[in-house]
XYZ file of C-alpha atoms in Angstrom:
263
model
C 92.395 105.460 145.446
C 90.382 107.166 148.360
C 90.250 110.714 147.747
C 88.975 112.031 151.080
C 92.424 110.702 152.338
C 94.293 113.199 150.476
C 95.340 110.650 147.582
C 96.126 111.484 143.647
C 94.787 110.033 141.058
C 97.513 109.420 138.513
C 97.443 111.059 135.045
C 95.918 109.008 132.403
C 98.136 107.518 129.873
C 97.772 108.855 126.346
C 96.537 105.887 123.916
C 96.634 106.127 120.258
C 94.697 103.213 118.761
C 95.653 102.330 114.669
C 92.050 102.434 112.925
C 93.676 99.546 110.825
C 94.445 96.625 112.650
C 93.326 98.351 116.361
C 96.779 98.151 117.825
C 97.318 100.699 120.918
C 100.468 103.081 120.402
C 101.788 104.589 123.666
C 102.708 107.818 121.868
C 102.320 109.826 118.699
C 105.520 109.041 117.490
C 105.063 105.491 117.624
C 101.923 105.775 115.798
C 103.178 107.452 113.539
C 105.559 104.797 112.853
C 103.051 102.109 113.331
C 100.809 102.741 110.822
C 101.226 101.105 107.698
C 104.355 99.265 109.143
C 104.677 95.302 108.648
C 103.618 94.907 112.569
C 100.558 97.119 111.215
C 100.081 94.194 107.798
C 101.107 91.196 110.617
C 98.125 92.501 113.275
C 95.798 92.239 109.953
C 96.555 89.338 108.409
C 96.621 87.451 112.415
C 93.119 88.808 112.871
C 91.782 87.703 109.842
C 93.147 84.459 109.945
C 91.551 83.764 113.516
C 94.974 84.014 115.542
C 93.566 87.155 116.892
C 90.474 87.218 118.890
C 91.084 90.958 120.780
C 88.458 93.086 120.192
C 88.876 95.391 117.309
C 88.684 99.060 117.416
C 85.214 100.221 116.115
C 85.223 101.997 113.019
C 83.312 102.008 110.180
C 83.682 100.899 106.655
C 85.031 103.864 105.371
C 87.990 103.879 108.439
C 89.250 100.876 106.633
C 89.266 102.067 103.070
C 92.782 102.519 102.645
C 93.152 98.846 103.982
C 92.699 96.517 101.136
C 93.300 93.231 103.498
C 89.780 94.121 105.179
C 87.483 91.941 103.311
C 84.186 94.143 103.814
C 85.971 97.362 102.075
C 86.104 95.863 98.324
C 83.128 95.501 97.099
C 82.837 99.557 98.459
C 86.104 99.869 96.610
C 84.857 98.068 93.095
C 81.610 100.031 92.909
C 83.642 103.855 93.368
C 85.712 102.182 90.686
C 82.937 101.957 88.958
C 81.749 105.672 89.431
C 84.971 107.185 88.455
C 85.046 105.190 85.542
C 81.463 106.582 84.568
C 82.789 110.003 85.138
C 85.561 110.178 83.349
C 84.082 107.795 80.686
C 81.528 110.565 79.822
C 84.121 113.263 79.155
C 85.545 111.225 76.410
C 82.413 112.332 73.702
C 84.531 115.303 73.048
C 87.558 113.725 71.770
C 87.820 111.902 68.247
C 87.053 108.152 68.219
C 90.507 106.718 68.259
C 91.839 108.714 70.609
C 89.096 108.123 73.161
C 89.343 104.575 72.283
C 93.232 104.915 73.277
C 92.692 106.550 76.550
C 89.420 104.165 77.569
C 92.337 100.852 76.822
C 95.287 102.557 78.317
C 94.155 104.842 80.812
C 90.881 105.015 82.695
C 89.209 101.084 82.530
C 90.884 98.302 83.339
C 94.444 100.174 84.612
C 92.659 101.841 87.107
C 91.504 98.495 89.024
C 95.248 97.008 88.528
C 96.608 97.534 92.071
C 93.195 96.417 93.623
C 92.186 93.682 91.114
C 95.817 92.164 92.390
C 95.902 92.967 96.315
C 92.298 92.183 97.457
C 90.308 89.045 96.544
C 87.797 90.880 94.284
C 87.215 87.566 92.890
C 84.530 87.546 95.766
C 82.449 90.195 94.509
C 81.236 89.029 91.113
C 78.321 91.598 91.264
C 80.170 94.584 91.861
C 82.931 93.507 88.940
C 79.631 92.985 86.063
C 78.568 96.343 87.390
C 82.623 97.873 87.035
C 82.410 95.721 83.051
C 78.753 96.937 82.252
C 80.219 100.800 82.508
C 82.860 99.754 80.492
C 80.906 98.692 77.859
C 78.585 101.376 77.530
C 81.868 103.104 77.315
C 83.292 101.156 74.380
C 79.865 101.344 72.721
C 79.819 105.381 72.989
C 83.004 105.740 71.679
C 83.010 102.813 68.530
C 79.056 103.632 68.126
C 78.462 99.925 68.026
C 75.724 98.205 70.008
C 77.377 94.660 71.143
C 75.600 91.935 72.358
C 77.118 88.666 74.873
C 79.558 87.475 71.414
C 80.462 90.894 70.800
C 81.005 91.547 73.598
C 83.075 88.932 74.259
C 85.493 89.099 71.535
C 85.404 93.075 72.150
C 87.083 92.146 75.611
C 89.859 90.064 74.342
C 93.333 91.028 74.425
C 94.200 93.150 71.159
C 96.636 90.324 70.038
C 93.763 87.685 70.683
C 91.610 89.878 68.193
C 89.700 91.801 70.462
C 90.124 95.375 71.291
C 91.888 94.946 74.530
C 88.926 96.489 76.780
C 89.166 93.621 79.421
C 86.720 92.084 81.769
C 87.637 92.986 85.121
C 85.529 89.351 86.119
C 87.430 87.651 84.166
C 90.821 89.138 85.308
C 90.200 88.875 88.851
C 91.391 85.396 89.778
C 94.657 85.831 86.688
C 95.840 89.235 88.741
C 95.132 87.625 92.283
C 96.511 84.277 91.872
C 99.711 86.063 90.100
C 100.276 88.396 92.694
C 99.648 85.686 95.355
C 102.458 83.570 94.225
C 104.820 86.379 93.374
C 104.596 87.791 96.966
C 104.593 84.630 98.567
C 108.086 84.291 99.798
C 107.540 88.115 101.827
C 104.190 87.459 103.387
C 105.780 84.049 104.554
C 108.587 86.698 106.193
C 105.602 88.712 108.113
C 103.184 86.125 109.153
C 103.775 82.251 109.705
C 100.053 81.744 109.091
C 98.903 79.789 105.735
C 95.607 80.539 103.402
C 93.273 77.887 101.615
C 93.774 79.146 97.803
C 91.340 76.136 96.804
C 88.145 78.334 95.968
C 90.276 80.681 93.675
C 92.095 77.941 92.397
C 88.745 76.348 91.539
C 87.167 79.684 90.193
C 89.740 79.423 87.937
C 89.755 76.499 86.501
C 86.325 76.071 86.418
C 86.447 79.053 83.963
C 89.395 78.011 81.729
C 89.129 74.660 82.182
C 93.038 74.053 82.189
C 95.499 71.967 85.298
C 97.054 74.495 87.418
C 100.196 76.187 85.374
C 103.611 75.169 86.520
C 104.919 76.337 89.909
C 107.929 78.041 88.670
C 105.554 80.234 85.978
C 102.940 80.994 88.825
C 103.753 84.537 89.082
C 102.965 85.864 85.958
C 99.647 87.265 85.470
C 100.120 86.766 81.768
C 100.183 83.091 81.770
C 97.026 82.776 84.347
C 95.035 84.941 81.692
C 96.412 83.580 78.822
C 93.926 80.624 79.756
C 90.738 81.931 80.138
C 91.492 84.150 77.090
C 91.932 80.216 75.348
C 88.685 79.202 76.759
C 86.724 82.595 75.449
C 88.196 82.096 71.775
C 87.292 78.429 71.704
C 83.802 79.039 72.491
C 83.376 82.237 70.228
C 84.547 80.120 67.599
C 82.662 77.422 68.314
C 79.400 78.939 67.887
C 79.687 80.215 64.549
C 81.563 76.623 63.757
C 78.752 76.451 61.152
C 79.780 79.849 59.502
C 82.866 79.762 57.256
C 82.978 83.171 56.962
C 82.498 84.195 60.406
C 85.196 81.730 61.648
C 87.672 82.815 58.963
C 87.295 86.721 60.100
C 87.519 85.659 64.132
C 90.943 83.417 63.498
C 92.296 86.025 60.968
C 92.003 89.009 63.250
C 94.056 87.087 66.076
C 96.990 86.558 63.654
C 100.306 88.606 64.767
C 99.841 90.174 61.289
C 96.459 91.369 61.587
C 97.446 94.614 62.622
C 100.308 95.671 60.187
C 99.040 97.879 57.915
């Protein structure tokens, strides 16, 4: 508008961009609202699949840290994992062996990477995941006092009832807690978004790994049976290198018995 004519220029209209999936919000309130909404998981899940090609609202990694769906936040995510784990790790030389052995198993490894191991595909960052497992080992060998090499170390990480001592391989859970969760929340993300994802690379991570068909559809949503796989394939080969040692097999297939543990 010509100003020397005496014209206004009209107020601008307030914009509130989301720093998550870049949608504009007319006013505060409607942020407000926005934010974290299923339009707010729909806008996401559009742009990553392609159905979105609007320019997204610059912002850098750590804008999008509370946003698991954004791909380039994990391995960020994984490796401050990591750090906390170190950290609280190193407090637990002041507590007696078995109890810092509880709280490492129950508390402060693997149960902190739960909710992430199951909403993100961390499956893609095999680096930062040996770098999350290498802290927990040097964990578990502070507190037992026991150096453990790749067998040891591989039993070590087995599920308690599988004879291990339960502290789990966040690599090797990766692609039991996705695909569960994938297949459990199937029916709701079909209710958001009418777009489809290729599951073929995680279904071939994982049975490249346990060497197993796909479980049945109707048991797809438990983590428990995805895992219960891999753990198969870890105890076969453990067992199958020390084929040649009576003794060694005999200890390795007594410890997974149910009774092992009464005492």
């Amino acid at each position: 508008m010509d100003l020397s004519s005496g014209g206004v220029v009209p107020p601008t209209k307030p914009s509130f961009p989301c720093q998550i999936c870049g949608f504009i919000c007319t006013t505060k309130s409607a942020f407000t609202n926005h934010t974290g909404s299923n339009k707010c998981k729909e806008n996401v899940l559009r742009r990553q699949r392609g159905l979105d090609h609007s320019a997204p609202v610059e912002a850098s990694a750590t804008d999008y840290s509370s946003s698991l769906l954004n791909q380039a936040a994990i391995p960020d995510a994984i490796l401050q994992k990591a750090q906390d784990l170190q950290r609280l790790s190193s407090k637990l030389s002041i507590l007696p062996a078995h109890q810092a052995y509880f709280l490492l198993r129950t508390c402060i490894c693997v149960p902190k990477m739960n909710y992430l191991l199951r909403a993100s595909p961390t499956w893609l960052c095999g680096d930062e995941l040996d770098q999350f497992d290498s802290v927990g080992k040097s964990a578990l060998e502070a507190v037992t006092n026991v150096k453990m090499d790749g067998l040891t170390w591989a039993q070590a990480s087995l599920p308690v009832s599988s004879g291990g001592l339960g502290i789990r391989r966040v690599a090797e859970l990766a692609t039991p807690a996705y695909l569960a969760s994938v297949y459990a929340t199937s029916s709701v993300v079909s209710d958001i978004t009418t777009a489809t994802e290729c599951y073929d690379l995680v279904h071939q991570l994982w049975q490249t790994a346990s060497g197993a068909e796909l479980p049945a559809e109707n048991v797809r949503r438990s983590q428990k049976v995805w895992d219960a796989a891999l753990v198969k394939k870890t105890c076969e080969v453990i067992v199958n290198t020390f084929a040649n040692d009576v003794t060694h097999c005999a200890r390795l297939l007594a410890v997974a018995q149910p009774e092992s543990g009464n005492g």
